[in-house]
Amino acid sequence: MKRRRFIAASLGVCAIGAAPAGTRLLTGATLAFGASVSIAAVHHDRAVAERAIAAALCSVRAVDRLMSLHSPRSEVARINRDGILRRPSRQLLTVLEEACRLSRLTGGAFDITVQPLWQAFSRAAAAPGQPRLPRERDRLDAARQVNWRHVEFDAAAVRLTRPGMAITLNGLAQGYAADLALQALREHGIAAALLDTGEFVARGRRPARDGGEGRRPWNLGVRHPRDAGGLAAVVRLDDRAMATSGDYASTFTPDRLHHHILDPATGFSPVELASVTVMAPTGLQADGLSTACMVLGAARAHALAARLPGVDLLTVDKHGVARRSPGFAAVELPPT
């Protein structure tokens, strides 16, 4: 399971749990997608905030149950096992529709059917001895199963039309879960919140440090792909979602040339970029685009972002050279 981790540069909350009495920022967490998921919500009524956070976390866990690769009862696992799933959930269809749209938009750079390739690399890397790559025969066999056009779906069923195919929604599910969690918060009257499902979604502004009437923006630091303790940028989330994909998150070889993001066209990991951070109107969009842009490379990724309303990105190549789109402006934080 890939995880895109940011450093919360100025959240001001160090522990999970209810905020102290008298403050207006409350937090909650759960386990999903193989890691901790957290929500910080702002509201004057503590009880309302607690109910909202509980509902939002429930939404996140529901997406994890539906789309996990590791639970044999999930819809994704059943599709991969049987090649067909009848009466798919509305949530699964929503994510599949976005996957199909993004595959068309990127000319196949985003493809949820890369799972056989990932499995081939994972099996080889887990073999005893030095880090290994799959045999060429195994890699080519897996690559032949990769083609997003062979996933058919409607309200009646989801079908994989070729034997041996398998899908992964790891490049979309966490962003979608953040969107559903935000919707749950809004339904409970929460207008300001920061959600971390592995992708970030922010709305509104957070309380002032001194508990006064002022509000401050949600500022997040983006991890530098070559310095785990350093930042590539600090950005202000202006009611958008943010997601990062990087070659450091889950690697098959120590040199980071082979990792969890795979190019459907070559059967190998993309060679140019070390990380991509995308800001977009929704978590679902940001999540998928961060993966797609890693495959596209800097020039094509920035050209794509320029055509998409509300989308900005930061790319960092293997040499540490960063490039920002015009709307991806770094911010200076006041002294803490």
mmCIF file of C-alpha atoms in Angstrom:
data_model
loop_
_atom_site.group_PDB
_atom_site.id
_atom_site.type_symbol
_atom_site.label_atom_id
_atom_site.label_comp_id
_atom_site.label_asym_id
_atom_site.label_seq_id
_atom_site.Cartn_x
_atom_site.Cartn_y
_atom_site.Cartn_z
ATOM 1 C CA MET A 1 0.000 0.000 0.000
ATOM 2 C CA LYS A 2 1.524 3.271 -0.989
ATOM 3 C CA ARG A 3 1.501 6.094 1.541
ATOM 4 C CA ARG A 4 2.148 9.727 0.660
ATOM 5 C CA ARG A 5 3.313 11.400 3.826
ATOM 6 C CA PHE A 6 3.476 15.100 4.436
ATOM 7 C CA ILE A 7 4.732 16.955 7.475
ATOM 8 C CA ALA A 8 1.997 19.067 9.058
ATOM 9 C CA ALA A 9 4.105 22.179 9.195
ATOM 10 C CA SER A 10 1.935 24.258 11.466
ATOM 11 C CA LEU A 11 -1.076 22.241 12.528
ATOM 12 C CA GLY A 12 -0.407 22.875 16.191
ATOM 13 C CA VAL A 13 -1.813 19.508 17.299
ATOM 14 C CA CYS A 14 0.699 16.980 18.573
ATOM 15 C CA ALA A 15 -1.537 14.183 19.812
ATOM 16 C CA ILE A 16 -4.673 12.433 18.697
ATOM 17 C CA GLY A 17 -7.719 12.960 20.874
ATOM 18 C CA ALA A 18 -10.058 15.659 22.035
ATOM 19 C CA ALA A 19 -8.588 19.120 22.348
ATOM 20 C CA PRO A 20 -8.444 20.671 25.805
ATOM 21 C CA ALA A 21 -11.623 22.236 27.138
ATOM 22 C CA GLY A 22 -12.259 25.719 25.837
ATOM 23 C CA THR A 23 -10.523 25.306 22.502
ATOM 24 C CA ARG A 24 -12.271 24.892 19.175
ATOM 25 C CA LEU A 25 -9.983 22.384 17.461
ATOM 26 C CA LEU A 26 -10.691 18.704 18.023
ATOM 27 C CA THR A 27 -8.969 15.703 16.492
ATOM 28 C CA GLY A 28 -9.692 12.040 15.902
ATOM 29 C CA ALA A 29 -7.954 9.113 14.264
ATOM 30 C CA THR A 30 -8.493 5.590 13.033
ATOM 31 C CA LEU A 31 -6.562 2.888 11.213
ATOM 32 C CA ALA A 32 -7.178 2.535 7.479
ATOM 33 C CA PHE A 33 -5.138 1.957 4.325
ATOM 34 C CA GLY A 34 -2.419 0.358 6.409
ATOM 35 C CA ALA A 35 -1.691 3.437 8.514
ATOM 36 C CA SER A 36 -3.200 6.037 10.798
ATOM 37 C CA VAL A 37 -5.815 8.399 9.370
ATOM 38 C CA SER A 38 -6.515 11.643 11.219
ATOM 39 C CA ILE A 39 -8.998 14.506 11.175
ATOM 40 C CA ALA A 40 -8.811 17.911 12.824
ATOM 41 C CA ALA A 41 -12.125 19.802 12.932
ATOM 42 C CA VAL A 42 -13.022 23.290 14.102
ATOM 43 C CA HIS A 43 -16.357 23.945 15.798
ATOM 44 C CA HIS A 44 -17.618 25.836 18.829
ATOM 45 C CA ASP A 45 -19.590 22.819 20.118
ATOM 46 C CA ARG A 46 -17.369 19.970 21.272
ATOM 47 C CA ALA A 47 -20.141 17.341 21.071
ATOM 48 C CA VAL A 48 -21.000 18.315 17.501
ATOM 49 C CA ALA A 49 -17.348 18.102 16.477
ATOM 50 C CA GLU A 50 -16.937 14.676 18.086
ATOM 51 C CA ARG A 51 -19.993 13.294 16.269
ATOM 52 C CA ALA A 52 -18.798 14.777 12.988
ATOM 53 C CA ILE A 53 -15.318 13.308 13.333
ATOM 54 C CA ALA A 54 -16.745 9.889 14.218
ATOM 55 C CA ALA A 55 -18.956 9.947 11.099
ATOM 56 C CA ALA A 56 -16.069 11.075 8.907
ATOM 57 C CA LEU A 57 -13.768 8.335 10.175
ATOM 58 C CA CYS A 58 -16.530 5.797 9.574
ATOM 59 C CA SER A 59 -16.642 6.938 5.935
ATOM 60 C CA VAL A 60 -12.907 6.418 5.616
ATOM 61 C CA ARG A 61 -13.055 2.899 7.035
ATOM 62 C CA ALA A 62 -15.904 2.049 4.657
ATOM 63 C CA VAL A 63 -13.783 2.968 1.626
ATOM 64 C CA ASP A 64 -10.900 0.910 2.999
ATOM 65 C CA ARG A 65 -13.170 -2.118 3.430
ATOM 66 C CA LEU A 66 -14.427 -1.829 -0.150
ATOM 67 C CA MET A 67 -11.136 -1.165 -1.916
ATOM 68 C CA SER A 68 -8.421 -2.890 0.103
ATOM 69 C CA LEU A 69 -6.140 -5.301 -1.730
ATOM 70 C CA HIS A 70 -5.456 -7.148 1.494
ATOM 71 C CA SER A 71 -8.952 -8.007 2.715
ATOM 72 C CA PRO A 72 -10.350 -11.049 0.855
ATOM 73 C CA ARG A 73 -13.884 -9.696 1.362
ATOM 74 C CA SER A 74 -13.262 -6.329 -0.279
ATOM 75 C CA GLU A 75 -14.834 -5.628 -3.644
ATOM 76 C CA VAL A 76 -11.428 -5.129 -5.248
ATOM 77 C CA ALA A 77 -10.151 -8.467 -3.912
ATOM 78 C CA ARG A 78 -13.255 -10.242 -5.192
ATOM 79 C CA ILE A 79 -12.861 -8.697 -8.644
ATOM 80 C CA ASN A 80 -9.236 -9.820 -8.784
ATOM 81 C CA ARG A 81 -10.108 -13.322 -7.567
ATOM 82 C CA ASP A 82 -13.188 -13.976 -9.712
ATOM 83 C CA GLY A 83 -12.788 -11.602 -12.641
ATOM 84 C CA ILE A 84 -16.296 -10.296 -12.003
ATOM 85 C CA LEU A 85 -18.222 -8.521 -9.271
ATOM 86 C CA ARG A 86 -21.989 -8.307 -9.524
ATOM 87 C CA ARG A 87 -23.921 -5.367 -8.074
ATOM 88 C CA PRO A 88 -20.885 -3.209 -7.246
ATOM 89 C CA SER A 89 -21.251 -0.447 -4.693
ATOM 90 C CA ARG A 90 -21.897 3.125 -5.756
ATOM 91 C CA GLN A 91 -18.557 4.093 -4.177
ATOM 92 C CA LEU A 92 -16.638 1.574 -6.289
ATOM 93 C CA LEU A 93 -18.341 2.745 -9.476
ATOM 94 C CA THR A 94 -17.467 6.369 -8.675
ATOM 95 C CA VAL A 95 -13.791 5.507 -8.313
ATOM 96 C CA LEU A 96 -13.768 3.345 -11.441
ATOM 97 C CA GLU A 97 -15.345 6.176 -13.415
ATOM 98 C CA GLU A 98 -12.581 8.535 -12.271
ATOM 99 C CA ALA A 99 -9.944 5.919 -13.103
ATOM 100 C CA CYS A 100 -11.329 5.575 -16.627
ATOM 101 C CA ARG A 101 -11.497 9.350 -17.081
ATOM 102 C CA LEU A 102 -7.927 9.785 -15.886
ATOM 103 C CA SER A 103 -6.640 6.987 -18.129
ATOM 104 C CA ARG A 104 -8.187 8.707 -21.150
ATOM 105 C CA LEU A 105 -6.892 12.122 -20.041
ATOM 106 C CA THR A 106 -3.311 10.880 -19.649
ATOM 107 C CA GLY A 107 -3.154 8.557 -22.633
ATOM 108 C CA GLY A 108 -2.933 5.537 -20.368
ATOM 109 C CA ALA A 109 -0.215 6.858 -18.050
ATOM 110 C CA PHE A 110 -2.668 6.158 -15.242
ATOM 111 C CA ASP A 111 -3.844 2.551 -15.313
ATOM 112 C CA ILE A 112 -5.458 0.624 -12.461
ATOM 113 C CA THR A 113 -4.584 -2.710 -14.129
ATOM 114 C CA VAL A 114 -0.847 -2.445 -13.315
ATOM 115 C CA GLN A 115 -1.394 -4.752 -10.330
ATOM 116 C CA PRO A 116 0.110 -7.853 -12.064
ATOM 117 C CA LEU A 117 3.299 -5.860 -12.684
ATOM 118 C CA TRP A 118 3.414 -4.749 -9.053
ATOM 119 C CA GLN A 119 2.962 -8.350 -7.964
ATOM 120 C CA ALA A 120 5.808 -9.486 -10.208
ATOM 121 C CA PHE A 121 8.193 -6.890 -8.788
ATOM 122 C CA SER A 122 7.057 -7.592 -5.219
ATOM 123 C CA ARG A 123 7.634 -11.335 -5.541
ATOM 124 C CA ALA A 124 11.094 -10.781 -6.991
ATOM 125 C CA ALA A 125 12.057 -8.256 -4.313
ATOM 126 C CA ALA A 126 10.935 -10.642 -1.564
ATOM 127 C CA ALA A 127 13.153 -13.468 -2.821
ATOM 128 C CA PRO A 128 16.133 -14.396 -0.594
ATOM 129 C CA GLY A 129 19.470 -12.751 -1.240
ATOM 130 C CA GLN A 130 20.244 -9.435 -2.858
ATOM 131 C CA PRO A 131 17.387 -7.226 -4.095
ATOM 132 C CA ARG A 132 16.079 -8.789 -7.269
ATOM 133 C CA LEU A 133 14.040 -7.748 -10.265
ATOM 134 C CA PRO A 134 11.537 -10.064 -11.930
ATOM 135 C CA ARG A 135 12.779 -12.262 -14.719
ATOM 136 C CA GLU A 136 12.142 -10.699 -18.106
ATOM 137 C CA ARG A 137 9.700 -13.457 -18.964
ATOM 138 C CA ASP A 138 7.712 -12.849 -15.779
ATOM 139 C CA ARG A 139 7.692 -9.098 -16.318
ATOM 140 C CA LEU A 140 6.513 -9.409 -19.909
ATOM 141 C CA ASP A 141 3.808 -11.890 -18.903
ATOM 142 C CA ALA A 142 2.571 -9.410 -16.308
ATOM 143 C CA ALA A 143 2.787 -6.466 -18.712
ATOM 144 C CA ARG A 144 0.505 -8.264 -21.169
ATOM 145 C CA GLN A 145 -2.277 -8.131 -18.582
ATOM 146 C CA VAL A 146 -2.089 -4.343 -18.278
ATOM 147 C CA ASN A 147 -4.743 -2.465 -20.227
ATOM 148 C CA TRP A 148 -7.347 -0.255 -18.589
ATOM 149 C CA ARG A 149 -9.669 -0.666 -21.583
ATOM 150 C CA HIS A 150 -10.290 -4.276 -20.556
ATOM 151 C CA VAL A 151 -12.095 -3.244 -17.362
ATOM 152 C CA GLU A 152 -15.823 -3.067 -18.048
ATOM 153 C CA PHE A 153 -18.280 -1.807 -15.473
ATOM 154 C CA ASP A 154 -21.829 -0.646 -14.975
ATOM 155 C CA ALA A 155 -24.397 -0.841 -12.208
ATOM 156 C CA ALA A 156 -24.884 -4.553 -12.838
ATOM 157 C CA ALA A 157 -21.279 -5.748 -12.698
ATOM 158 C CA VAL A 158 -17.562 -5.045 -12.939
ATOM 159 C CA ARG A 159 -15.697 -7.382 -15.299
ATOM 160 C CA LEU A 160 -12.056 -8.022 -16.132
ATOM 161 C CA THR A 161 -12.228 -9.239 -19.711
ATOM 162 C CA ARG A 162 -8.827 -10.957 -19.839
ATOM 163 C CA PRO A 163 -7.684 -13.898 -17.692
ATOM 164 C CA GLY A 164 -4.937 -12.998 -15.249
ATOM 165 C CA MET A 165 -5.871 -9.324 -14.966
ATOM 166 C CA ALA A 166 -6.012 -7.561 -11.608
ATOM 167 C CA ILE A 167 -6.703 -3.999 -10.507
ATOM 168 C CA THR A 168 -5.469 -1.727 -7.751
ATOM 169 C CA LEU A 169 -7.261 1.391 -6.539
ATOM 170 C CA ASN A 170 -4.403 2.456 -4.250
ATOM 171 C CA GLY A 171 -3.863 5.503 -6.459
ATOM 172 C CA LEU A 172 -7.403 6.769 -5.862
ATOM 173 C CA ALA A 173 -8.984 5.278 -2.752
ATOM 174 C CA GLN A 174 -7.297 7.451 -0.137
ATOM 175 C CA GLY A 175 -8.188 10.664 -1.921
ATOM 176 C CA TYR A 176 -11.762 9.488 -2.375
ATOM 177 C CA ALA A 177 -11.962 8.580 1.308
ATOM 178 C CA ALA A 178 -10.883 12.113 2.202
ATOM 179 C CA ASP A 179 -13.646 13.537 -0.005
ATOM 180 C CA LEU A 180 -16.304 11.364 1.646
ATOM 181 C CA ALA A 181 -14.993 12.241 5.098
ATOM 182 C CA LEU A 182 -15.178 15.938 4.253
ATOM 183 C CA GLN A 183 -18.764 15.459 3.075
ATOM 184 C CA ALA A 184 -19.629 13.819 6.407
ATOM 185 C CA LEU A 185 -18.088 16.722 8.307
ATOM 186 C CA ARG A 186 -20.095 19.233 6.296
ATOM 187 C CA GLU A 187 -23.302 17.328 6.930
ATOM 188 C CA HIS A 188 -22.636 17.798 10.646
ATOM 189 C CA GLY A 189 -22.044 21.515 10.280
ATOM 190 C CA ILE A 190 -18.236 21.538 10.219
ATOM 191 C CA ALA A 191 -16.946 24.272 7.927
ATOM 192 C CA ALA A 192 -13.224 24.126 8.796
ATOM 193 C CA ALA A 193 -11.158 20.962 8.924
ATOM 194 C CA LEU A 194 -7.956 19.242 7.867
ATOM 195 C CA LEU A 195 -8.134 15.581 6.847
ATOM 196 C CA ASP A 196 -5.177 13.237 6.428
ATOM 197 C CA THR A 197 -5.954 9.897 4.802
ATOM 198 C CA GLY A 198 -2.523 9.655 3.220
ATOM 199 C CA GLU A 199 -3.730 12.532 1.051
ATOM 200 C CA PHE A 200 -4.746 15.878 2.535
ATOM 201 C CA VAL A 201 -7.952 17.853 2.169
ATOM 202 C CA ALA A 202 -8.446 21.194 3.912
ATOM 203 C CA ARG A 203 -11.418 23.513 4.222
ATOM 204 C CA GLY A 204 -11.811 26.796 6.052
ATOM 205 C CA ARG A 205 -9.265 28.081 8.535
ATOM 206 C CA ARG A 206 -8.016 26.908 11.913
ATOM 207 C CA PRO A 207 -8.120 28.762 15.248
ATOM 208 C CA ALA A 208 -5.540 31.306 16.293
ATOM 209 C CA ARG A 209 -2.736 30.049 18.500
ATOM 210 C CA ASP A 210 -3.969 31.984 21.526
ATOM 211 C CA GLY A 211 -7.552 30.749 21.215
ATOM 212 C CA GLY A 212 -8.773 34.184 20.148
ATOM 213 C CA GLU A 213 -11.184 35.062 17.383
ATOM 214 C CA GLY A 214 -8.625 35.131 14.604
ATOM 215 C CA ARG A 215 -8.199 32.279 12.142
ATOM 216 C CA ARG A 216 -5.103 31.013 10.366
ATOM 217 C CA PRO A 217 -4.726 28.992 7.160
ATOM 218 C CA TRP A 218 -3.767 25.338 7.066
ATOM 219 C CA ASN A 219 -0.081 25.280 6.091
ATOM 220 C CA LEU A 220 1.571 22.001 5.172
ATOM 221 C CA GLY A 221 5.165 21.109 4.491
ATOM 222 C CA VAL A 222 5.922 18.761 1.601
ATOM 223 C CA ARG A 223 8.653 16.204 2.268
ATOM 224 C CA HIS A 224 11.774 16.490 0.184
ATOM 225 C CA PRO A 225 12.177 13.211 -1.723
ATOM 226 C CA ARG A 226 15.900 12.996 -0.954
ATOM 227 C CA ASP A 227 15.871 14.302 2.635
ATOM 228 C CA ALA A 228 13.379 12.639 4.983
ATOM 229 C CA GLY A 229 13.789 15.462 7.490
ATOM 230 C CA GLY A 230 13.715 18.280 4.940
ATOM 231 C CA LEU A 231 10.996 20.089 3.044
ATOM 232 C CA ALA A 232 10.638 20.611 -0.674
ATOM 233 C CA ALA A 233 8.076 23.365 -0.027
ATOM 234 C CA VAL A 234 5.603 24.751 2.490
ATOM 235 C CA VAL A 235 2.208 25.430 0.974
ATOM 236 C CA ARG A 236 -1.080 26.914 2.027
ATOM 237 C CA LEU A 237 -4.078 24.713 1.358
ATOM 238 C CA ASP A 238 -6.663 27.082 -0.069
ATOM 239 C CA ASP A 239 -9.722 24.822 0.219
ATOM 240 C CA ARG A 240 -8.100 22.241 -2.014
ATOM 241 C CA ALA A 241 -6.763 18.729 -1.681
ATOM 242 C CA MET A 242 -3.104 17.814 -1.849
ATOM 243 C CA ALA A 243 -1.439 14.489 -2.666
ATOM 244 C CA THR A 244 2.138 13.404 -3.224
ATOM 245 C CA SER A 245 3.625 10.410 -5.016
ATOM 246 C CA GLY A 246 7.320 9.639 -4.615
ATOM 247 C CA ASP A 247 9.936 7.071 -5.480
ATOM 248 C CA TYR A 248 10.859 6.760 -1.793
ATOM 249 C CA ALA A 249 7.545 5.475 -0.439
ATOM 250 C CA SER A 250 7.805 1.793 -1.370
ATOM 251 C CA THR A 251 10.944 0.695 -3.179
ATOM 252 C CA PHE A 252 11.974 -2.584 -4.773
ATOM 253 C CA THR A 253 15.686 -1.664 -5.049
ATOM 254 C CA PRO A 254 17.859 0.558 -2.815
ATOM 255 C CA ASP A 255 18.706 2.946 -5.665
ATOM 256 C CA ARG A 256 14.990 3.882 -5.947
ATOM 257 C CA LEU A 257 15.006 3.200 -9.673
ATOM 258 C CA HIS A 258 12.369 0.518 -9.121
ATOM 259 C CA HIS A 259 9.446 1.363 -6.886
ATOM 260 C CA HIS A 260 5.703 1.030 -6.472
ATOM 261 C CA ILE A 261 4.778 3.433 -9.281
ATOM 262 C CA LEU A 262 4.939 1.657 -12.643
ATOM 263 C CA ASP A 263 4.694 2.964 -16.181
ATOM 264 C CA PRO A 264 2.141 0.860 -18.093
ATOM 265 C CA ALA A 265 3.962 1.585 -21.357
ATOM 266 C CA THR A 266 7.368 0.242 -20.277
ATOM 267 C CA GLY A 267 6.611 -2.143 -17.426
ATOM 268 C CA PHE A 268 9.208 -0.355 -15.273
ATOM 269 C CA SER A 269 9.104 2.585 -12.873
ATOM 270 C CA PRO A 270 9.311 6.040 -14.507
ATOM 271 C CA VAL A 271 12.887 7.325 -14.568
ATOM 272 C CA GLU A 272 12.673 11.123 -14.427
ATOM 273 C CA LEU A 273 10.900 12.264 -11.267
ATOM 274 C CA ALA A 274 11.529 11.619 -7.597
ATOM 275 C CA SER A 275 8.224 13.106 -6.424
ATOM 276 C CA VAL A 276 5.116 14.937 -7.563
ATOM 277 C CA THR A 277 2.798 16.939 -5.325
ATOM 278 C CA VAL A 278 -0.587 17.894 -6.748
ATOM 279 C CA MET A 279 -3.131 20.393 -5.463
ATOM 280 C CA ALA A 280 -6.627 19.879 -6.902
ATOM 281 C CA PRO A 281 -10.281 20.608 -6.106
ATOM 282 C CA THR A 282 -10.913 17.084 -4.761
ATOM 283 C CA GLY A 283 -8.902 14.407 -3.028
ATOM 284 C CA LEU A 284 -9.875 11.869 -5.681
ATOM 285 C CA GLN A 285 -8.477 14.075 -8.428
ATOM 286 C CA ALA A 286 -5.301 14.988 -6.543
ATOM 287 C CA ASP A 287 -4.596 11.358 -5.647
ATOM 288 C CA GLY A 288 -4.917 10.038 -9.182
ATOM 289 C CA LEU A 289 -3.045 12.924 -10.785
ATOM 290 C CA SER A 290 -0.065 12.566 -8.449
ATOM 291 C CA THR A 291 0.466 9.011 -9.698
ATOM 292 C CA ALA A 292 -0.214 9.876 -13.327
ATOM 293 C CA CYS A 293 2.180 12.831 -13.299
ATOM 294 C CA MET A 294 5.018 10.676 -11.952
ATOM 295 C CA VAL A 295 4.607 8.551 -15.072
ATOM 296 C CA LEU A 296 4.165 11.485 -17.447
ATOM 297 C CA GLY A 297 7.347 13.312 -16.398
ATOM 298 C CA ALA A 298 7.736 17.010 -15.653
ATOM 299 C CA ALA A 299 7.052 18.574 -19.056
ATOM 300 C CA ARG A 300 3.909 16.592 -19.837
ATOM 301 C CA ALA A 301 2.674 16.809 -16.245
ATOM 302 C CA HIS A 302 2.926 20.587 -16.132
ATOM 303 C CA ALA A 303 1.275 20.876 -19.539
ATOM 304 C CA LEU A 304 -1.592 18.733 -18.292
ATOM 305 C CA ALA A 305 -2.004 20.726 -15.073
ATOM 306 C CA ALA A 306 -2.191 23.956 -17.071
ATOM 307 C CA ARG A 307 -5.310 22.618 -18.800
ATOM 308 C CA LEU A 308 -7.123 21.518 -15.634
ATOM 309 C CA PRO A 309 -9.059 24.087 -13.569
ATOM 310 C CA GLY A 310 -7.855 24.374 -9.992
ATOM 311 C CA VAL A 311 -4.892 22.015 -10.466
ATOM 312 C CA ASP A 312 -1.315 22.954 -9.567
ATOM 313 C CA LEU A 313 1.742 20.848 -8.992
ATOM 314 C CA LEU A 314 5.297 20.656 -7.752
ATOM 315 C CA THR A 315 7.676 18.233 -9.445
ATOM 316 C CA VAL A 316 11.102 17.265 -8.103
ATOM 317 C CA ASP A 317 13.381 15.274 -10.377
ATOM 318 C CA LYS A 318 15.996 12.676 -9.445
ATOM 319 C CA HIS A 319 18.635 15.427 -9.195
ATOM 320 C CA GLY A 320 16.557 17.499 -6.786
ATOM 321 C CA VAL A 321 15.518 20.112 -9.341
ATOM 322 C CA ALA A 322 12.062 21.457 -8.426
ATOM 323 C CA ARG A 323 9.509 23.035 -10.735
ATOM 324 C CA ARG A 324 6.256 24.647 -9.600
ATOM 325 C CA SER A 325 3.197 25.596 -11.585
ATOM 326 C CA PRO A 326 2.138 29.262 -11.196
ATOM 327 C CA GLY A 327 -0.549 28.517 -8.593
ATOM 328 C CA PHE A 328 1.711 26.355 -6.449
ATOM 329 C CA ALA A 329 3.283 29.168 -4.468
ATOM 330 C CA ALA A 330 5.454 28.431 -1.452
ATOM 331 C CA VAL A 331 4.639 30.398 1.698
ATOM 332 C CA GLU A 332 6.837 31.757 4.448
ATOM 333 C CA LEU A 333 5.793 30.743 7.948
ATOM 334 C CA PRO A 334 6.061 33.123 10.897
ATOM 335 C CA PRO A 335 8.486 32.091 13.658
ATOM 336 C CA THR A 336 7.021 29.510 16.046
#
